[in-house]
Amino acid sequence: MSKRGSGTPTLEEVAALAGVGRGTVSRVINNASGVKASTRRAVQRAIDELDYVPNLAARSLAGRRAGAVALVMTKSDWRLFGEPFFSEVARAVGDALTEAGVQLLLTLVHTDTERQRLVEYVRGGRVDGALLMSVPAGDRLPDMLADAGLPTVLLGRRSGEERVTYVDADNVGGARAAVGHLVSGGRRAIATITGPPEMYVARCRLLGYREALRDAGLGEVPSLVARGDFTEASGRRAMAGLIERHPEVDAVFAASDSMAAGAVAALHAAGRRVPQDVAVVGFDDFELAEQTEPALTTVRQPMEEIGRTMVRLLLEEIDQPEVAWRHVILRTRLVVRESA
């Protein structure tokens, strides 16, 4: 079959050229699951050869789809959106949705009134699903959206008993590996700078710190635990307080690279050498980790994979509303550099 010389190619013609059914072509176009890689490639070749352009409006009408997904951020997330983790995941989400031909709508939800307004908005069929950025414990928005029948996927989770689909990193295991690395380097007075306790991710990384100390036979000293909020400024303040309370501190695990960079700055200001006097490990592996002096040893989160997995799961739930909740935890990896 040769490339069409005139007229508009149809879905049926793409299916005939690829040697598959019409439904298979539709699943490839909608980036749905359950299509073999070889079949997907054959369909894509047929689409390219015929210059077929999916009619998004017709697809939305036929499937009662809006062709749009909401990226919902709570008040605390909006404050943190300047942090690299959130911006990197949001970029990956945007890229994946663009490739799928789905519009991304950024929605900010600050109050109970805005939560209810969003629920009413989605009940009107204006979006096909929602991606929520790291919702804090106690926030009922994911449950409200799920009760409204809207496919919903969380970045992270509110608790260990999450009842909505989510994608998370292995925060406990990553923190345990970070502190274990410090222990193996001979460090014994190991502090940690945590994130906000209302965020489950912060509690998981603190748990990993505690488990590593226990595994090493080291008792936890409560005053070696300092609270931050994932920002560089909070890391600087927390580290200054740790030095004042514990001059003997010889290592610190910071629950984000931004806080680790702040800790390094505070150590330099106090005349402490990194890593000779105090070793520092962060969490995330942002570009920032290679720009500090010295470069940060850190736990790498697969941020691109997190964002794309969120989109894949959401599109699958939109395509198959009966699918069960999925809980996906992606592996982290310790990246050793000069700071530890």
mmCIF file of C-alpha atoms in Angstrom:
data_model
loop_
_atom_site.group_PDB
_atom_site.id
_atom_site.type_symbol
_atom_site.label_atom_id
_atom_site.label_comp_id
_atom_site.label_asym_id
_atom_site.label_seq_id
_atom_site.Cartn_x
_atom_site.Cartn_y
_atom_site.Cartn_z
ATOM 1 C CA MET A 1 0.000 0.000 0.000
ATOM 2 C CA SER A 2 1.473 3.337 -0.987
ATOM 3 C CA LYS A 3 1.227 6.725 0.599
ATOM 4 C CA ARG A 4 -2.011 8.561 -0.159
ATOM 5 C CA GLY A 5 -1.736 11.256 -2.748
ATOM 6 C CA SER A 6 -4.894 13.135 -1.804
ATOM 7 C CA GLY A 7 -7.684 13.230 0.714
ATOM 8 C CA THR A 8 -7.478 12.655 4.453
ATOM 9 C CA PRO A 9 -6.200 9.268 5.653
ATOM 10 C CA THR A 10 -8.519 7.405 7.983
ATOM 11 C CA LEU A 11 -8.021 5.281 11.059
ATOM 12 C CA GLU A 12 -9.143 2.247 9.041
ATOM 13 C CA GLU A 13 -6.450 2.867 6.415
ATOM 14 C CA VAL A 14 -3.790 3.064 9.117
ATOM 15 C CA ALA A 15 -5.066 -0.224 10.552
ATOM 16 C CA ALA A 16 -5.023 -1.907 7.124
ATOM 17 C CA LEU A 17 -1.478 -0.756 6.374
ATOM 18 C CA ALA A 18 -0.222 -1.886 9.793
ATOM 19 C CA GLY A 19 -2.083 -5.195 9.549
ATOM 20 C CA VAL A 20 -3.962 -4.691 12.824
ATOM 21 C CA GLY A 21 -7.464 -3.880 13.966
ATOM 22 C CA ARG A 22 -8.939 -0.413 14.286
ATOM 23 C CA GLY A 23 -9.008 -0.736 18.083
ATOM 24 C CA THR A 24 -5.275 -1.451 18.219
ATOM 25 C CA VAL A 25 -4.526 1.731 16.282
ATOM 26 C CA SER A 26 -6.724 3.666 18.694
ATOM 27 C CA ARG A 27 -4.848 2.213 21.678
ATOM 28 C CA VAL A 28 -1.487 3.192 20.183
ATOM 29 C CA ILE A 29 -2.681 6.729 19.482
ATOM 30 C CA ASN A 30 -4.008 7.015 23.047
ATOM 31 C CA ASN A 31 -0.772 5.571 24.468
ATOM 32 C CA ALA A 32 -2.768 2.853 26.205
ATOM 33 C CA SER A 33 -1.235 -0.279 27.693
ATOM 34 C CA GLY A 34 -1.506 -3.817 26.369
ATOM 35 C CA VAL A 35 0.086 -3.269 22.933
ATOM 36 C CA LYS A 36 3.288 -5.129 22.057
ATOM 37 C CA ALA A 37 6.300 -2.988 21.160
ATOM 38 C CA SER A 38 6.521 -4.529 17.659
ATOM 39 C CA THR A 39 2.845 -3.800 17.015
ATOM 40 C CA ARG A 40 3.229 -0.270 18.303
ATOM 41 C CA ARG A 41 6.141 0.276 15.904
ATOM 42 C CA ALA A 42 4.154 -1.085 12.951
ATOM 43 C CA VAL A 43 1.266 1.252 13.706
ATOM 44 C CA GLN A 44 3.602 4.226 14.079
ATOM 45 C CA ARG A 45 5.221 3.420 10.694
ATOM 46 C CA ALA A 46 1.779 3.334 9.079
ATOM 47 C CA ILE A 47 0.844 6.654 10.701
ATOM 48 C CA ASP A 48 4.062 8.230 9.403
ATOM 49 C CA GLU A 49 3.686 6.783 5.896
ATOM 50 C CA LEU A 50 0.110 7.980 5.545
ATOM 51 C CA ASP A 51 0.690 11.332 7.297
ATOM 52 C CA TYR A 52 -2.252 10.423 9.504
ATOM 53 C CA VAL A 53 -3.162 13.083 12.077
ATOM 54 C CA PRO A 54 -5.495 11.932 14.890
ATOM 55 C CA ASN A 55 -8.642 13.997 15.206
ATOM 56 C CA LEU A 56 -8.426 14.858 18.904
ATOM 57 C CA ALA A 57 -11.800 16.599 18.921
ATOM 58 C CA ALA A 58 -13.510 13.577 17.394
ATOM 59 C CA ARG A 59 -11.720 11.242 19.771
ATOM 60 C CA SER A 60 -12.839 13.310 22.748
ATOM 61 C CA LEU A 61 -16.431 13.441 21.504
ATOM 62 C CA ALA A 62 -16.601 9.742 20.701
ATOM 63 C CA GLY A 63 -15.176 8.728 24.048
ATOM 64 C CA ARG A 64 -16.723 11.609 25.960
ATOM 65 C CA ARG A 65 -13.196 12.767 26.699
ATOM 66 C CA ALA A 66 -12.028 16.288 27.438
ATOM 67 C CA GLY A 67 -8.524 15.599 26.133
ATOM 68 C CA ALA A 68 -7.066 17.348 29.190
ATOM 69 C CA VAL A 69 -5.536 16.402 32.534
ATOM 70 C CA ALA A 70 -5.220 18.619 35.617
ATOM 71 C CA LEU A 71 -1.931 18.920 37.487
ATOM 72 C CA VAL A 72 -3.176 19.921 40.936
ATOM 73 C CA MET A 73 -0.931 21.594 43.475
ATOM 74 C CA THR A 74 -1.848 22.316 47.069
ATOM 75 C CA LYS A 75 -0.712 25.422 48.937
ATOM 76 C CA SER A 76 2.345 23.728 50.431
ATOM 77 C CA ASP A 77 3.322 22.292 47.055
ATOM 78 C CA TRP A 78 3.096 25.704 45.404
ATOM 79 C CA ARG A 79 5.556 27.028 47.954
ATOM 80 C CA LEU A 80 7.886 24.150 47.134
ATOM 81 C CA PHE A 81 7.447 24.307 43.357
ATOM 82 C CA GLY A 82 10.651 26.316 43.077
ATOM 83 C CA GLU A 83 12.516 23.282 44.414
ATOM 84 C CA PRO A 84 14.121 21.205 41.637
ATOM 85 C CA PHE A 85 12.342 17.954 42.496
ATOM 86 C CA PHE A 86 8.871 19.317 41.794
ATOM 87 C CA SER A 87 9.906 21.233 38.674
ATOM 88 C CA GLU A 88 11.725 18.180 37.240
ATOM 89 C CA VAL A 89 8.749 15.872 37.805
ATOM 90 C CA ALA A 90 6.351 18.475 36.381
ATOM 91 C CA ARG A 91 8.540 18.805 33.273
ATOM 92 C CA ALA A 92 8.484 15.021 32.761
ATOM 93 C CA VAL A 93 4.695 15.004 33.239
ATOM 94 C CA GLY A 94 4.283 17.770 30.663
ATOM 95 C CA ASP A 95 6.509 16.000 28.128
ATOM 96 C CA ALA A 96 4.670 12.684 28.526
ATOM 97 C CA LEU A 97 1.237 14.292 28.159
ATOM 98 C CA THR A 98 2.357 16.250 25.096
ATOM 99 C CA GLU A 99 3.549 13.021 23.476
ATOM 100 C CA ALA A 100 0.145 11.482 24.249
ATOM 101 C CA GLY A 101 -1.703 14.446 22.723
ATOM 102 C CA VAL A 102 -3.265 15.451 26.049
ATOM 103 C CA GLN A 103 -3.506 19.027 27.316
ATOM 104 C CA LEU A 104 -2.039 19.830 30.750
ATOM 105 C CA LEU A 105 -3.942 22.239 32.993
ATOM 106 C CA LEU A 106 -2.155 23.583 36.086
ATOM 107 C CA THR A 107 -4.569 24.063 38.992
ATOM 108 C CA LEU A 108 -3.747 25.589 42.381
ATOM 109 C CA VAL A 109 -5.896 24.550 45.339
ATOM 110 C CA HIS A 110 -5.383 26.521 48.550
ATOM 111 C CA THR A 111 -8.628 26.337 50.523
ATOM 112 C CA ASP A 112 -11.597 24.070 51.219
ATOM 113 C CA THR A 113 -13.701 26.279 48.965
ATOM 114 C CA GLU A 114 -11.217 25.776 46.130
ATOM 115 C CA ARG A 115 -11.222 22.016 46.752
ATOM 116 C CA GLN A 116 -14.989 21.908 46.375
ATOM 117 C CA ARG A 117 -14.843 24.151 43.302
ATOM 118 C CA LEU A 118 -12.333 21.771 41.707
ATOM 119 C CA VAL A 119 -14.580 18.776 42.405
ATOM 120 C CA GLU A 120 -17.494 20.569 40.749
ATOM 121 C CA TYR A 121 -15.259 21.467 37.810
ATOM 122 C CA VAL A 122 -14.174 17.865 37.183
ATOM 123 C CA ARG A 123 -17.745 16.599 37.562
ATOM 124 C CA GLY A 124 -18.546 18.817 34.593
ATOM 125 C CA GLY A 125 -16.321 16.621 32.426
ATOM 126 C CA ARG A 126 -13.744 19.338 31.757
ATOM 127 C CA VAL A 127 -10.778 17.067 32.518
ATOM 128 C CA ASP A 128 -10.249 13.329 32.156
ATOM 129 C CA GLY A 129 -8.033 12.866 35.201
ATOM 130 C CA ALA A 130 -5.859 14.528 37.823
ATOM 131 C CA LEU A 131 -2.225 14.317 38.879
ATOM 132 C CA LEU A 132 -1.648 15.564 42.426
ATOM 133 C CA MET A 133 1.724 16.761 43.660
ATOM 134 C CA SER A 134 2.743 15.331 47.064
ATOM 135 C CA VAL A 135 -0.432 15.955 49.040
ATOM 136 C CA PRO A 136 0.157 16.358 52.816
ATOM 137 C CA ALA A 137 -1.316 14.007 55.395
ATOM 138 C CA GLY A 138 -4.947 14.695 56.208
ATOM 139 C CA ASP A 139 -5.796 16.356 52.884
ATOM 140 C CA ARG A 140 -9.016 14.787 51.568
ATOM 141 C CA LEU A 141 -8.706 16.145 48.039
ATOM 142 C CA PRO A 142 -7.590 12.814 46.477
ATOM 143 C CA ASP A 143 -10.547 11.036 48.084
ATOM 144 C CA MET A 144 -12.933 13.783 46.956
ATOM 145 C CA LEU A 145 -11.736 13.435 43.364
ATOM 146 C CA ALA A 146 -11.898 9.643 43.499
ATOM 147 C CA ASP A 147 -15.444 9.825 44.935
ATOM 148 C CA ALA A 148 -16.338 12.077 42.004
ATOM 149 C CA GLY A 149 -15.271 9.259 39.673
ATOM 150 C CA LEU A 150 -12.158 11.034 38.385
ATOM 151 C CA PRO A 151 -9.041 8.922 37.691
ATOM 152 C CA THR A 152 -6.409 10.276 40.082
ATOM 153 C CA VAL A 153 -2.682 9.603 40.597
ATOM 154 C CA LEU A 154 -0.561 11.033 43.407
ATOM 155 C CA LEU A 155 3.081 12.016 43.434
ATOM 156 C CA GLY A 156 4.153 10.403 46.698
ATOM 157 C CA ARG A 157 1.516 9.435 49.237
ATOM 158 C CA ARG A 158 -0.208 10.774 52.329
ATOM 159 C CA SER A 159 0.440 7.718 54.483
ATOM 160 C CA GLY A 160 1.358 4.057 54.376
ATOM 161 C CA GLU A 161 -2.339 3.240 53.893
ATOM 162 C CA GLU A 162 -2.914 5.301 50.737
ATOM 163 C CA ARG A 163 -6.119 4.343 48.900
ATOM 164 C CA VAL A 164 -5.433 6.152 45.629
ATOM 165 C CA THR A 165 -2.959 5.238 42.888
ATOM 166 C CA TYR A 166 0.445 6.742 43.581
ATOM 167 C CA VAL A 167 4.042 6.773 42.328
ATOM 168 C CA ASP A 168 6.794 7.155 44.884
ATOM 169 C CA ALA A 169 10.517 6.554 45.310
ATOM 170 C CA ASP A 170 12.027 4.182 47.870
ATOM 171 C CA ASN A 171 12.585 6.883 50.451
ATOM 172 C CA VAL A 172 13.227 4.550 53.381
ATOM 173 C CA GLY A 173 15.730 2.435 51.475
ATOM 174 C CA GLY A 174 17.469 5.452 49.987
ATOM 175 C CA ALA A 175 17.924 7.108 53.368
ATOM 176 C CA ARG A 176 19.109 3.849 54.906
ATOM 177 C CA ALA A 177 21.750 3.496 52.164
ATOM 178 C CA ALA A 178 22.885 7.098 52.666
ATOM 179 C CA VAL A 179 23.395 6.730 56.405
ATOM 180 C CA GLY A 180 24.902 3.273 55.970
ATOM 181 C CA HIS A 181 27.497 4.844 53.682
ATOM 182 C CA LEU A 182 28.383 7.348 56.404
ATOM 183 C CA VAL A 183 28.686 4.570 58.966
ATOM 184 C CA SER A 184 30.949 2.539 56.659
ATOM 185 C CA GLY A 185 33.191 5.591 56.375
ATOM 186 C CA GLY A 186 33.769 5.542 60.125
ATOM 187 C CA ARG A 187 31.325 8.300 61.104
ATOM 188 C CA ARG A 188 29.585 7.905 64.457
ATOM 189 C CA ALA A 189 28.029 11.249 65.464
ATOM 190 C CA ILE A 190 25.598 11.301 62.546
ATOM 191 C CA ALA A 191 22.906 13.984 62.422
ATOM 192 C CA THR A 192 19.973 14.345 60.076
ATOM 193 C CA ILE A 193 18.027 17.318 58.704
ATOM 194 C CA THR A 194 14.445 16.238 58.012
ATOM 195 C CA GLY A 195 11.639 17.615 55.890
ATOM 196 C CA PRO A 196 8.285 18.795 57.311
ATOM 197 C CA PRO A 197 6.830 16.042 59.550
ATOM 198 C CA GLU A 198 3.372 16.392 57.996
ATOM 199 C CA MET A 199 4.820 15.067 54.727
ATOM 200 C CA TYR A 200 5.011 11.286 54.533
ATOM 201 C CA VAL A 201 8.167 11.455 52.415
ATOM 202 C CA ALA A 202 9.945 13.271 55.262
ATOM 203 C CA ARG A 203 8.846 10.663 57.783
ATOM 204 C CA CYS A 204 10.042 7.853 55.505
ATOM 205 C CA ARG A 205 13.513 9.367 55.147
ATOM 206 C CA LEU A 206 13.720 9.850 58.904
ATOM 207 C CA LEU A 207 12.745 6.193 59.336
ATOM 208 C CA GLY A 208 15.542 5.144 56.977
ATOM 209 C CA TYR A 209 18.012 7.194 59.049
ATOM 210 C CA ARG A 210 16.845 5.495 62.231
ATOM 211 C CA GLU A 211 16.977 2.020 60.712
ATOM 212 C CA ALA A 212 20.569 2.564 59.526
ATOM 213 C CA LEU A 213 21.657 3.700 62.996
ATOM 214 C CA ARG A 214 19.968 0.673 64.530
ATOM 215 C CA ASP A 215 21.590 -1.684 62.012
ATOM 216 C CA ALA A 216 24.986 -0.192 62.905
ATOM 217 C CA GLY A 217 24.379 -0.574 66.632
ATOM 218 C CA LEU A 218 24.318 3.202 67.144
ATOM 219 C CA GLY A 219 21.739 4.707 69.466
ATOM 220 C CA GLU A 220 19.635 7.582 68.170
ATOM 221 C CA VAL A 221 20.295 10.945 69.851
ATOM 222 C CA PRO A 222 17.090 13.031 69.503
ATOM 223 C CA SER A 223 18.970 16.336 69.503
ATOM 224 C CA LEU A 224 20.904 15.178 66.407
ATOM 225 C CA VAL A 225 17.606 15.349 64.484
ATOM 226 C CA ALA A 226 16.944 18.854 63.124
ATOM 227 C CA ARG A 227 13.851 19.942 61.218
ATOM 228 C CA GLY A 228 13.957 21.645 57.835
ATOM 229 C CA ASP A 229 11.433 22.269 55.058
ATOM 230 C CA PHE A 230 13.386 20.987 52.013
ATOM 231 C CA THR A 231 14.779 24.474 51.235
ATOM 232 C CA GLU A 232 18.427 25.523 51.242
ATOM 233 C CA ALA A 233 17.816 28.223 53.842
ATOM 234 C CA SER A 234 16.294 25.708 56.251
ATOM 235 C CA GLY A 235 19.289 23.410 55.783
ATOM 236 C CA ARG A 236 21.630 26.255 56.662
ATOM 237 C CA ARG A 237 19.676 27.114 59.820
ATOM 238 C CA ALA A 238 19.354 23.496 60.903
ATOM 239 C CA MET A 239 23.058 22.798 60.435
ATOM 240 C CA ALA A 240 24.036 25.885 62.413
ATOM 241 C CA GLY A 241 21.859 24.653 65.281
ATOM 242 C CA LEU A 242 23.352 21.166 65.097
ATOM 243 C CA ILE A 243 26.906 22.535 65.320
ATOM 244 C CA GLU A 244 25.942 24.594 68.344
ATOM 245 C CA ARG A 245 24.285 21.648 70.147
ATOM 246 C CA HIS A 246 26.774 19.006 69.050
ATOM 247 C CA PRO A 247 30.251 20.339 68.227
ATOM 248 C CA GLU A 248 31.346 16.705 67.885
ATOM 249 C CA VAL A 249 29.023 16.016 64.906
ATOM 250 C CA ASP A 250 31.024 14.315 62.144
ATOM 251 C CA ALA A 251 28.329 13.599 59.523
ATOM 252 C CA VAL A 252 24.893 14.736 58.439
ATOM 253 C CA PHE A 253 22.252 13.186 56.221
ATOM 254 C CA ALA A 254 20.011 15.898 54.762
ATOM 255 C CA ALA A 255 16.660 14.762 53.371
ATOM 256 C CA SER A 256 17.091 16.873 50.198
ATOM 257 C CA ASP A 257 19.967 18.209 48.125
ATOM 258 C CA SER A 258 18.792 21.761 48.731
ATOM 259 C CA MET A 259 19.042 21.294 52.508
ATOM 260 C CA ALA A 260 22.383 19.515 52.072
ATOM 261 C CA ALA A 261 23.729 22.505 50.129
ATOM 262 C CA GLY A 262 22.576 24.772 52.966
ATOM 263 C CA ALA A 263 24.285 22.481 55.473
ATOM 264 C CA VAL A 264 27.552 22.664 53.528
ATOM 265 C CA ALA A 265 27.348 26.474 53.519
ATOM 266 C CA ALA A 266 26.774 26.523 57.304
ATOM 267 C CA LEU A 267 29.708 24.165 57.882
ATOM 268 C CA HIS A 268 32.017 26.340 55.806
ATOM 269 C CA ALA A 269 30.845 29.412 57.714
ATOM 270 C CA ALA A 270 31.682 27.625 60.981
ATOM 271 C CA GLY A 271 35.164 26.719 59.752
ATOM 272 C CA ARG A 272 34.374 23.017 59.355
ATOM 273 C CA ARG A 273 35.870 21.146 56.409
ATOM 274 C CA VAL A 274 33.689 18.921 54.233
ATOM 275 C CA PRO A 275 34.200 15.962 54.262
ATOM 276 C CA GLN A 276 37.320 15.910 56.464
ATOM 277 C CA ASP A 277 35.534 17.225 59.570
ATOM 278 C CA VAL A 278 31.907 16.607 58.659
ATOM 279 C CA ALA A 279 30.666 14.380 55.828
ATOM 280 C CA VAL A 280 27.419 15.393 54.108
ATOM 281 C CA VAL A 281 24.939 13.300 52.110
ATOM 282 C CA GLY A 282 21.830 14.653 50.383
ATOM 283 C CA PHE A 283 18.799 13.171 48.661
ATOM 284 C CA ASP A 284 17.495 13.722 45.084
ATOM 285 C CA ASP A 285 20.579 14.199 42.848
ATOM 286 C CA PHE A 286 19.624 17.514 41.312
ATOM 287 C CA GLU A 287 22.025 19.441 39.110
ATOM 288 C CA LEU A 288 22.754 21.385 42.302
ATOM 289 C CA ALA A 289 24.480 18.310 43.751
ATOM 290 C CA GLU A 290 27.361 18.646 41.298
ATOM 291 C CA GLN A 291 27.643 22.412 41.766
ATOM 292 C CA THR A 292 28.298 22.521 45.506
ATOM 293 C CA GLU A 293 31.854 22.673 46.803
ATOM 294 C CA PRO A 294 32.591 19.860 47.314
ATOM 295 C CA ALA A 295 30.152 17.983 45.059
ATOM 296 C CA LEU A 296 27.437 16.184 47.015
ATOM 297 C CA THR A 297 27.188 12.497 47.666
ATOM 298 C CA THR A 298 23.456 11.944 47.348
ATOM 299 C CA VAL A 299 20.600 9.526 46.757
ATOM 300 C CA ARG A 300 19.370 9.692 43.179
ATOM 301 C CA GLN A 301 15.612 9.736 42.613
ATOM 302 C CA PRO A 302 14.406 8.732 39.118
ATOM 303 C CA MET A 303 12.504 12.000 38.601
ATOM 304 C CA GLU A 304 11.927 11.539 34.876
ATOM 305 C CA GLU A 305 10.636 8.015 35.456
ATOM 306 C CA ILE A 306 8.397 9.193 38.293
ATOM 307 C CA GLY A 307 6.686 11.806 36.118
ATOM 308 C CA ARG A 308 6.263 9.511 33.134
ATOM 309 C CA THR A 309 4.991 6.643 35.297
ATOM 310 C CA MET A 310 2.380 8.940 36.829
ATOM 311 C CA VAL A 311 1.127 9.838 33.353
ATOM 312 C CA ARG A 312 1.149 6.211 32.170
ATOM 313 C CA LEU A 313 -0.883 5.044 35.155
ATOM 314 C CA LEU A 314 -3.351 7.906 34.800
ATOM 315 C CA LEU A 315 -3.921 7.291 31.079
ATOM 316 C CA GLU A 316 -4.445 3.594 31.808
ATOM 317 C CA GLU A 317 -7.056 4.447 34.456
ATOM 318 C CA ILE A 318 -8.781 6.822 32.047
ATOM 319 C CA ASP A 319 -8.806 4.098 29.389
ATOM 320 C CA GLN A 320 -9.800 1.345 31.834
ATOM 321 C CA PRO A 321 -11.838 2.855 34.700
ATOM 322 C CA GLU A 322 -12.297 -0.551 36.315
ATOM 323 C CA VAL A 323 -8.558 -1.010 36.927
ATOM 324 C CA ALA A 324 -7.511 -1.390 40.576
ATOM 325 C CA TRP A 325 -5.436 1.175 42.418
ATOM 326 C CA ARG A 326 -1.718 0.778 41.719
ATOM 327 C CA HIS A 327 1.028 1.583 44.215
ATOM 328 C CA VAL A 328 4.389 1.977 42.458
ATOM 329 C CA ILE A 329 7.637 2.488 44.371
ATOM 330 C CA LEU A 330 10.689 3.151 42.191
ATOM 331 C CA ARG A 331 14.255 2.362 43.161
ATOM 332 C CA THR A 332 16.752 4.974 44.303
ATOM 333 C CA ARG A 333 20.546 4.801 43.983
ATOM 334 C CA LEU A 334 23.392 6.195 46.076
ATOM 335 C CA VAL A 335 25.726 8.424 44.039
ATOM 336 C CA VAL A 336 29.080 8.872 45.783
ATOM 337 C CA ARG A 337 30.919 12.169 45.270
ATOM 338 C CA GLU A 338 33.369 14.250 47.290
ATOM 339 C CA SER A 339 31.201 15.393 50.225
ATOM 340 C CA ALA A 340 31.193 11.925 51.819
#
